[in-house]
Every structure is written in structure tokens, then in C-alpha cells.
Amino acid sequence: MDFPYKTSRPIAPSDLPTTTPTRNIQVFVQIATARTARRYGLIDHPAQTRKRIINHIPAFMPHVAMTNRRHPQISSRKQPQQARSTELVAAILQAAVKVLAQEGAARVATARVAEKAGVSVGSVYQYFPNKAAILFRLQTDEWKQTTELLRSILKDVGKPPFDRLRILVHAFLRSECEEADMRVALNDAAPLYRDAPDAQEARVSVDRAVAAFLEEVLPAASTATRRLAGDLITTTLSTVGHPFSERSRTRSEIKTYANAMADMFCAYLKCLRGD
């Protein structure tokens, strides 16, 4: 298979072909596969070897991701029980967001956060044992917000399925762009918590919502076909959405890009459905 998008820059709307839906499907599969190949250093392998390895990445990646180094504690020491404690934790997290956005993950030390929040370091340590725990809390809050957003869109049976899919793509890309600085900063600390139960729970929750949506859209398709479709859609969203949001985007650019992605997803599902 040829890989037409061997560039490190984000794909712009002008890069997307304006050919038939079938050709669009082929191209967006190539995009997702090419980015996966680059991510794991497989570009120089023969095409068939790349394909075989990529197909098995989900199986072996948990072992590849594991390291022998000891990770710091990322769970909070305790949960606030009173309104005053809740306000304190909220102030700490708000201060951490400001430090993270303005100075990056490397500067999110407990002392720096305490200074920004106007509280003592001891107050921070009551709830967060270290900076990893603060970053993890910010990330889990973001996961929960994004997961709930996607689930609520897909479960809105008052709208036709393909309208929901379009709304989801637009909402996801807008979210990626609006919170790009925060996401980039949090990604710097991702190795600390990427295998945490909260991360797995967020992925499972989204996967279940997508699976239920595809059962509605593709009732006659096999489980394997629906699983492939769900994986392709979620992988493409996350793989393409991140680099797209790395630079400032106008509303028009986001709309154009989201429409193109939604067109490809809808065309792909309609082909599977036999429309």
C-alpha cells in the first residue's frame, strides 16, 4: 500500500481529496495506517510487514509500554468532605491549570502550585502527595468531561444516527482545539498515568458508547465488522485530532475539517450497511 501522507505536519483541509466516497474511505484508512506506522517506527518496513505488525499492536502494546522504573503515587491522599475542603481543592486545581497553561508541566511543582493558589504547601500535601497526583487529577477530570460529552451525543436518539456522528466529530475537534495548550502540557506527563485504571475506564466507556451506536447503525453487520468500524473511527479521531489542534485554527478551518472527516466516516458506514 502507498502512503500518500508521509509528512510530519498536520493534515490541512486542502490536503483532503474531493473524489468519490469510496476513494475518500481508502484515503482516510491510509492516513490512519500511515500515522500508526510512523508512531511505531515502521515506515521503512515492507508494506505487508507493516500491515501485519500494525494489526497486532493492540495485543503487544501493553507490554511495550511497561517499564521497570518506579512510578510516583498518582492518587489523591484523601477526598474533601466539607465545603471548605472542596473549595480548597478547587483552588489548588485552578492554580495548577494556570501554571500548566502558562509555564508547562515541568513547572507544576507543589510549591509553585501552592504559591499560585495562595495557600501553604502543607495544604496542597493534604490532598496531593506530589505533582504527578495533581496532573493526574487534571487529566482524569478532562477524561471524564470528554467521555461524557461523546457519550451524550451518541446516545441522543432524538437525532438520526449520522447527524449524531457529525455532531460528535465537530464537538471532538472543537474540544481538541479549544483545549490544545492544556492537552499538550498534560501529554508531557502522560507516561506517569497512561496505564492507570482511570485511563482504562475512560477508554472502555467511550468504546461501549461507540459499540452501542454501531449496533444501531449496522444491525446486520457482524460483531467483528462493528468492532473494526469503531476502532477505525476512534483511532482516526484521536490520531488526526491531536496534530490538527497543535496550531491555532479558525472556526472555518475546524468546520471544514470536521465536515470532511464526518463525510468519510458516514460514507464508510453506509458502504458497510450496503446503502
GROMACS .gro file of C-alpha atoms in nm:
model
  275
    1MET     CA    1   0.000   0.000   0.000
    2ASP     CA    2   0.125   0.350  -0.081
    3PHE     CA    3   0.130   0.609   0.195
    4PRO     CA    4   0.047   0.945   0.036
    5TYR     CA    5   0.071   1.144   0.362
    6LYS     CA    6   0.431   1.095   0.474
    7THR     CA    7   0.458   1.445   0.620
    8SER     CA    8   0.507   1.541   0.985
    9ARG     CA    9   0.284   1.849   0.958
   10PRO     CA   10  -0.089   1.833   1.049
   11ILE     CA   11  -0.314   1.750   0.755
   12ALA     CA   12  -0.492   2.062   0.634
   13PRO     CA   13  -0.844   2.065   0.482
   14SER     CA   14  -0.686   2.142   0.145
   15ASP     CA   15  -0.497   1.809   0.163
   16LEU     CA   16  -0.819   1.611   0.163
   17PRO     CA   17  -0.930   1.474  -0.175
   18THR     CA   18  -1.263   1.567  -0.327
   19THR     CA   19  -1.313   1.236  -0.503
   20THR     CA   20  -1.583   0.973  -0.463
   21PRO     CA   21  -1.688   0.847  -0.115
   22THR     CA   22  -1.518   0.512  -0.181
   23ARG     CA   23  -1.189   0.683  -0.262
   24ASN     CA   24  -1.227   0.905   0.046
   25ILE     CA   25  -1.264   0.594   0.262
   26GLN     CA   26  -0.946   0.447   0.114
   27VAL     CA   27  -0.757   0.768   0.178
   28PHE     CA   28  -0.863   0.811   0.541
   29VAL     CA   29  -0.771   0.447   0.611
   30GLN     CA   30  -0.430   0.522   0.458
   31ILE     CA   31  -0.393   0.830   0.679
   32ALA     CA   32  -0.468   0.638   0.999
   33THR     CA   33  -0.242   0.347   0.900
   34ALA     CA   34   0.042   0.575   0.793
   35ARG     CA   35   0.034   0.765   1.122
   36THR     CA   36   0.032   0.436   1.314
   37ALA     CA   37   0.333   0.318   1.112
   38ARG     CA   38   0.522   0.639   1.186
   39ARG     CA   39   0.432   0.626   1.554
   40TYR     CA   40   0.592   0.284   1.599
   41GLY     CA   41   0.883   0.334   1.357
   42LEU     CA   42   0.751   0.102   1.087
   43ILE     CA   43   0.774   0.333   0.784
   44ASP     CA   44   1.088   0.162   0.650
   45HIS     CA   45   0.938  -0.188   0.672
   46PRO     CA   46   0.781  -0.352   0.363
   47ALA     CA   47   0.411  -0.276   0.324
   48GLN     CA   48   0.291  -0.627   0.410
   49THR     CA   49   0.517  -0.642   0.717
   50ARG     CA   50   0.387  -0.303   0.832
   51LYS     CA   51   0.030  -0.425   0.795
   52ARG     CA   52   0.087  -0.744   0.994
   53ILE     CA   53   0.265  -0.561   1.276
   54ILE     CA   54   0.009  -0.280   1.294
   55ASN     CA   55  -0.275  -0.532   1.317
   56HIS     CA   56  -0.113  -0.677   1.629
   57ILE     CA   57  -0.020  -0.350   1.802
   58PRO     CA   58  -0.319  -0.361   2.044
   59ALA     CA   59  -0.205  -0.703   2.163
   60PHE     CA   60   0.158  -0.622   2.230
   61MET     CA   61   0.149  -0.253   2.322
   62PRO     CA   62   0.063  -0.308   2.694
   63HIS     CA   63   0.394  -0.493   2.725
   64VAL     CA   64   0.585  -0.240   2.517
   65ALA     CA   65   0.450   0.044   2.736
   66MET     CA   66   0.566  -0.118   3.057
   67THR     CA   67   0.897  -0.011   3.206
   68ASN     CA   68   1.098  -0.121   3.504
   69ARG     CA   69   1.119   0.226   3.659
   70ARG     CA   70   0.906   0.301   3.959
   71HIS     CA   71   0.620   0.544   3.901
   72PRO     CA   72   0.529   0.801   4.166
   73GLN     CA   73   0.199   0.783   4.352
   74ILE     CA   74  -0.071   0.947   4.139
   75SER     CA   75  -0.380   0.902   4.354
   76SER     CA   76  -0.504   1.177   4.584
   77ARG     CA   77  -0.433   1.137   4.956
   78LYS     CA   78  -0.796   1.195   5.051
   79GLN     CA   79  -1.119   1.333   4.915
   80PRO     CA   80  -1.262   1.662   5.050
   81GLN     CA   81  -1.558   1.603   5.281
   82GLN     CA   82  -1.668   1.956   5.364
   83ALA     CA   83  -1.750   2.261   5.153
   84ARG     CA   84  -1.440   2.442   5.274
   85SER     CA   85  -1.218   2.148   5.179
   86THR     CA   86  -1.386   2.123   4.840
   87GLU     CA   87  -1.316   2.491   4.779
   88LEU     CA   88  -0.953   2.441   4.878
   89VAL     CA   89  -0.908   2.153   4.632
   90ALA     CA   90  -1.080   2.355   4.359
   91ALA     CA   91  -0.842   2.648   4.424
   92ILE     CA   92  -0.541   2.415   4.408
   93LEU     CA   93  -0.655   2.265   4.079
   94GLN     CA   94  -0.734   2.606   3.932
   95ALA     CA   95  -0.385   2.724   4.026
   96ALA     CA   96  -0.235   2.410   3.871
   97VAL     CA   97  -0.423   2.479   3.547
   98LYS     CA   98  -0.278   2.832   3.534
   99VAL     CA   99   0.076   2.710   3.599
  100LEU     CA  100   0.034   2.431   3.346
  101ALA     CA  101  -0.103   2.659   3.074
  102GLN     CA  102   0.143   2.940   3.132
  103GLU     CA  103   0.462   2.754   3.222
  104GLY     CA  104   0.424   2.389   3.120
  105ALA     CA  105   0.415   2.058   3.307
  106ALA     CA  106   0.778   2.088   3.423
  107ARG     CA  107   0.682   2.384   3.644
  108VAL     CA  108   0.386   2.215   3.812
  109ALA     CA  109   0.562   2.160   4.145
  110THR     CA  110   0.361   2.150   4.465
  111ALA     CA  111   0.539   2.462   4.596
  112ARG     CA  112   0.468   2.653   4.274
  113VAL     CA  113   0.102   2.549   4.277
  114ALA     CA  114   0.067   2.643   4.644
  115GLU     CA  115   0.216   2.984   4.572
  116LYS     CA  116  -0.021   3.039   4.280
  117ALA     CA  117  -0.321   2.928   4.489
  118GLY     CA  118  -0.223   3.144   4.784
  119VAL     CA  119  -0.214   2.851   5.026
  120SER     CA  120   0.057   2.670   5.220
  121VAL     CA  121   0.247   2.376   5.074
  122GLY     CA  122   0.110   2.167   5.361
  123SER     CA  123  -0.245   2.240   5.242
  124VAL     CA  124  -0.158   2.102   4.900
  125TYR     CA  125   0.003   1.791   5.051
  126GLN     CA  126  -0.317   1.716   5.243
  127TYR     CA  127  -0.477   1.615   4.913
  128PHE     CA  128  -0.195   1.566   4.663
  129PRO     CA  129   0.126   1.380   4.756
  130ASN     CA  130   0.322   1.517   4.459
  131LYS     CA  131   0.293   1.696   4.126
  132ALA     CA  132   0.209   1.370   3.947
  133ALA     CA  133  -0.108   1.341   4.156
  134ILE     CA  134  -0.207   1.698   4.064
  135LEU     CA  135  -0.151   1.637   3.693
  136PHE     CA  136  -0.334   1.306   3.712
  137ARG     CA  137  -0.636   1.473   3.873
  138LEU     CA  138  -0.643   1.736   3.596
  139GLN     CA  139  -0.618   1.465   3.333
  140THR     CA  140  -0.891   1.246   3.484
  141ASP     CA  141  -1.123   1.546   3.506
  142GLU     CA  142  -1.058   1.613   3.137
  143TRP     CA  143  -1.118   1.247   3.051
  144LYS     CA  144  -1.450   1.250   3.235
  145GLN     CA  145  -1.567   1.567   3.060
  146THR     CA  146  -1.471   1.442   2.714
  147THR     CA  147  -1.615   1.095   2.776
  148GLU     CA  148  -1.946   1.234   2.898
  149LEU     CA  149  -1.964   1.471   2.601
  150LEU     CA  150  -1.912   1.191   2.347
  151ARG     CA  151  -2.149   0.951   2.524
  152SER     CA  152  -2.427   1.208   2.548
  153ILE     CA  153  -2.401   1.287   2.177
  154LEU     CA  154  -2.408   0.923   2.066
  155LYS     CA  155  -2.699   0.836   2.298
  156ASP     CA  156  -2.922   1.122   2.178
  157VAL     CA  157  -3.173   0.902   1.995
  158GLY     CA  158  -3.382   1.209   1.915
  159LYS     CA  159  -3.143   1.276   1.628
  160PRO     CA  160  -3.070   1.049   1.328
  161PRO     CA  161  -2.754   0.839   1.372
  162PHE     CA  162  -2.547   1.009   1.102
  163ASP     CA  163  -2.639   1.353   1.237
  164ARG     CA  164  -2.511   1.238   1.576
  165LEU     CA  165  -2.187   1.119   1.420
  166ARG     CA  166  -2.138   1.458   1.253
  167ILE     CA  167  -2.209   1.641   1.577
  168LEU     CA  168  -1.959   1.416   1.756
  169VAL     CA  169  -1.680   1.487   1.505
  170HIS     CA  170  -1.741   1.862   1.523
  171ALA     CA  171  -1.757   1.859   1.904
  172PHE     CA  172  -1.441   1.650   1.932
  173LEU     CA  173  -1.233   1.872   1.703
  174ARG     CA  174  -1.359   2.190   1.870
  175SER     CA  175  -1.268   2.045   2.209
  176GLU     CA  176  -0.922   1.945   2.085
  177CYS     CA  177  -0.855   2.296   1.952
  178GLU     CA  178  -1.005   2.488   2.245
  179GLU     CA  179  -0.802   2.292   2.500
  180ALA     CA  180  -0.490   2.237   2.288
  181ASP     CA  181  -0.246   2.409   2.527
  182MET     CA  182  -0.373   2.207   2.821
  183ARG     CA  183  -0.363   1.880   2.629
  184VAL     CA  184  -0.008   1.938   2.504
  185ALA     CA  185   0.110   2.017   2.857
  186LEU     CA  186  -0.066   1.713   3.003
  187ASN     CA  187   0.083   1.491   2.732
  188ASP     CA  188   0.427   1.575   2.872
  189ALA     CA  189   0.327   1.395   3.190
  190ALA     CA  190   0.132   1.114   3.021
  191PRO     CA  191   0.385   0.835   3.097
  192LEU     CA  192   0.303   0.883   3.465
  193TYR     CA  193  -0.056   0.767   3.430
  194ARG     CA  194  -0.133   0.626   3.085
  195ASP     CA  195  -0.184   0.276   3.227
  196ALA     CA  196  -0.385   0.390   3.530
  197PRO     CA  197  -0.731   0.235   3.591
  198ASP     CA  198  -0.894   0.574   3.532
  199ALA     CA  199  -0.742   0.589   3.183
  200GLN     CA  200  -0.863   0.240   3.105
  201GLU     CA  201  -1.208   0.320   3.242
  202ALA     CA  202  -1.236   0.627   3.017
  203ARG     CA  203  -1.137   0.424   2.710
  204VAL     CA  204  -1.380   0.145   2.796
  205SER     CA  205  -1.666   0.392   2.849
  206VAL     CA  206  -1.612   0.552   2.508
  207ASP     CA  207  -1.571   0.212   2.342
  208ARG     CA  208  -1.903   0.094   2.487
  209ALA     CA  209  -2.086   0.406   2.368
  210VAL     CA  210  -1.940   0.366   2.019
  211ALA     CA  211  -2.027  -0.005   2.015
  212ALA     CA  212  -2.390   0.067   2.111
  213PHE     CA  213  -2.409   0.336   1.843
  214LEU     CA  214  -2.275   0.099   1.576
  215GLU     CA  215  -2.521  -0.173   1.676
  216GLU     CA  216  -2.791   0.080   1.593
  217VAL     CA  217  -2.630   0.189   1.265
  218LEU     CA  218  -2.513  -0.157   1.149
  219PRO     CA  219  -2.767  -0.404   1.291
  220ALA     CA  220  -2.696  -0.666   1.024
  221ALA     CA  221  -2.317  -0.644   1.048
  222SER     CA  222  -2.109  -0.896   1.238
  223THR     CA  223  -1.958  -0.813   1.575
  224ALA     CA  224  -1.611  -0.818   1.418
  225THR     CA  225  -1.718  -0.570   1.150
  226ARG     CA  226  -1.869  -0.333   1.404
  227ARG     CA  227  -1.562  -0.362   1.626
  228LEU     CA  228  -1.337  -0.278   1.331
  229ALA     CA  229  -1.554   0.022   1.238
  230GLY     CA  230  -1.550   0.153   1.594
  231ASP     CA  231  -1.176   0.113   1.628
  232LEU     CA  232  -1.118   0.283   1.294
  233ILE     CA  233  -1.335   0.583   1.385
  234THR     CA  234  -1.194   0.636   1.736
  235THR     CA  235  -0.834   0.579   1.625
  236THR     CA  236  -0.870   0.822   1.336
  237LEU     CA  237  -1.028   1.087   1.559
  238SER     CA  238  -0.755   1.070   1.821
  239THR     CA  239  -0.467   1.026   1.577
  240VAL     CA  240  -0.569   1.307   1.343
  241GLY     CA  241  -0.728   1.537   1.600
  242HIS     CA  242  -0.415   1.586   1.806
  243PRO     CA  243  -0.182   1.718   1.533
  244PHE     CA  244  -0.467   1.921   1.382
  245SER     CA  245  -0.501   2.112   1.710
  246GLU     CA  246  -0.130   2.179   1.753
  247ARG     CA  247  -0.161   2.519   1.589
  248SER     CA  248  -0.431   2.783   1.616
  249ARG     CA  249  -0.736   2.713   1.399
  250THR     CA  250  -1.019   2.938   1.287
  251ARG     CA  251  -1.381   2.830   1.323
  252SER     CA  252  -1.398   2.797   0.946
  253GLU     CA  253  -1.098   2.563   0.939
  254ILE     CA  254  -1.242   2.347   1.216
  255LYS     CA  255  -1.579   2.330   1.041
  256THR     CA  256  -1.423   2.240   0.705
  257TYR     CA  257  -1.201   1.974   0.854
  258ALA     CA  258  -1.480   1.826   1.069
  259ASN     CA  259  -1.715   1.812   0.770
  260ALA     CA  260  -1.454   1.625   0.567
  261MET     CA  261  -1.391   1.372   0.844
  262ALA     CA  262  -1.763   1.325   0.904
  263ASP     CA  263  -1.821   1.272   0.530
  264MET     CA  264  -1.562   0.992   0.529
  265PHE     CA  265  -1.699   0.824   0.842
  266CYS     CA  266  -2.058   0.837   0.713
  267ALA     CA  267  -1.959   0.710   0.368
  268TYR     CA  268  -1.764   0.426   0.527
  269LEU     CA  269  -2.056   0.317   0.746
  270LYS     CA  270  -2.302   0.344   0.458
  271CYS     CA  271  -2.079   0.118   0.249
  272LEU     CA  272  -2.073  -0.137   0.532
  273ARG     CA  273  -2.450  -0.111   0.554
  274GLY     CA  274  -2.488  -0.160   0.179
  275ASP     CA  275  -2.659   0.174   0.110
   0.00000   0.00000   0.00000
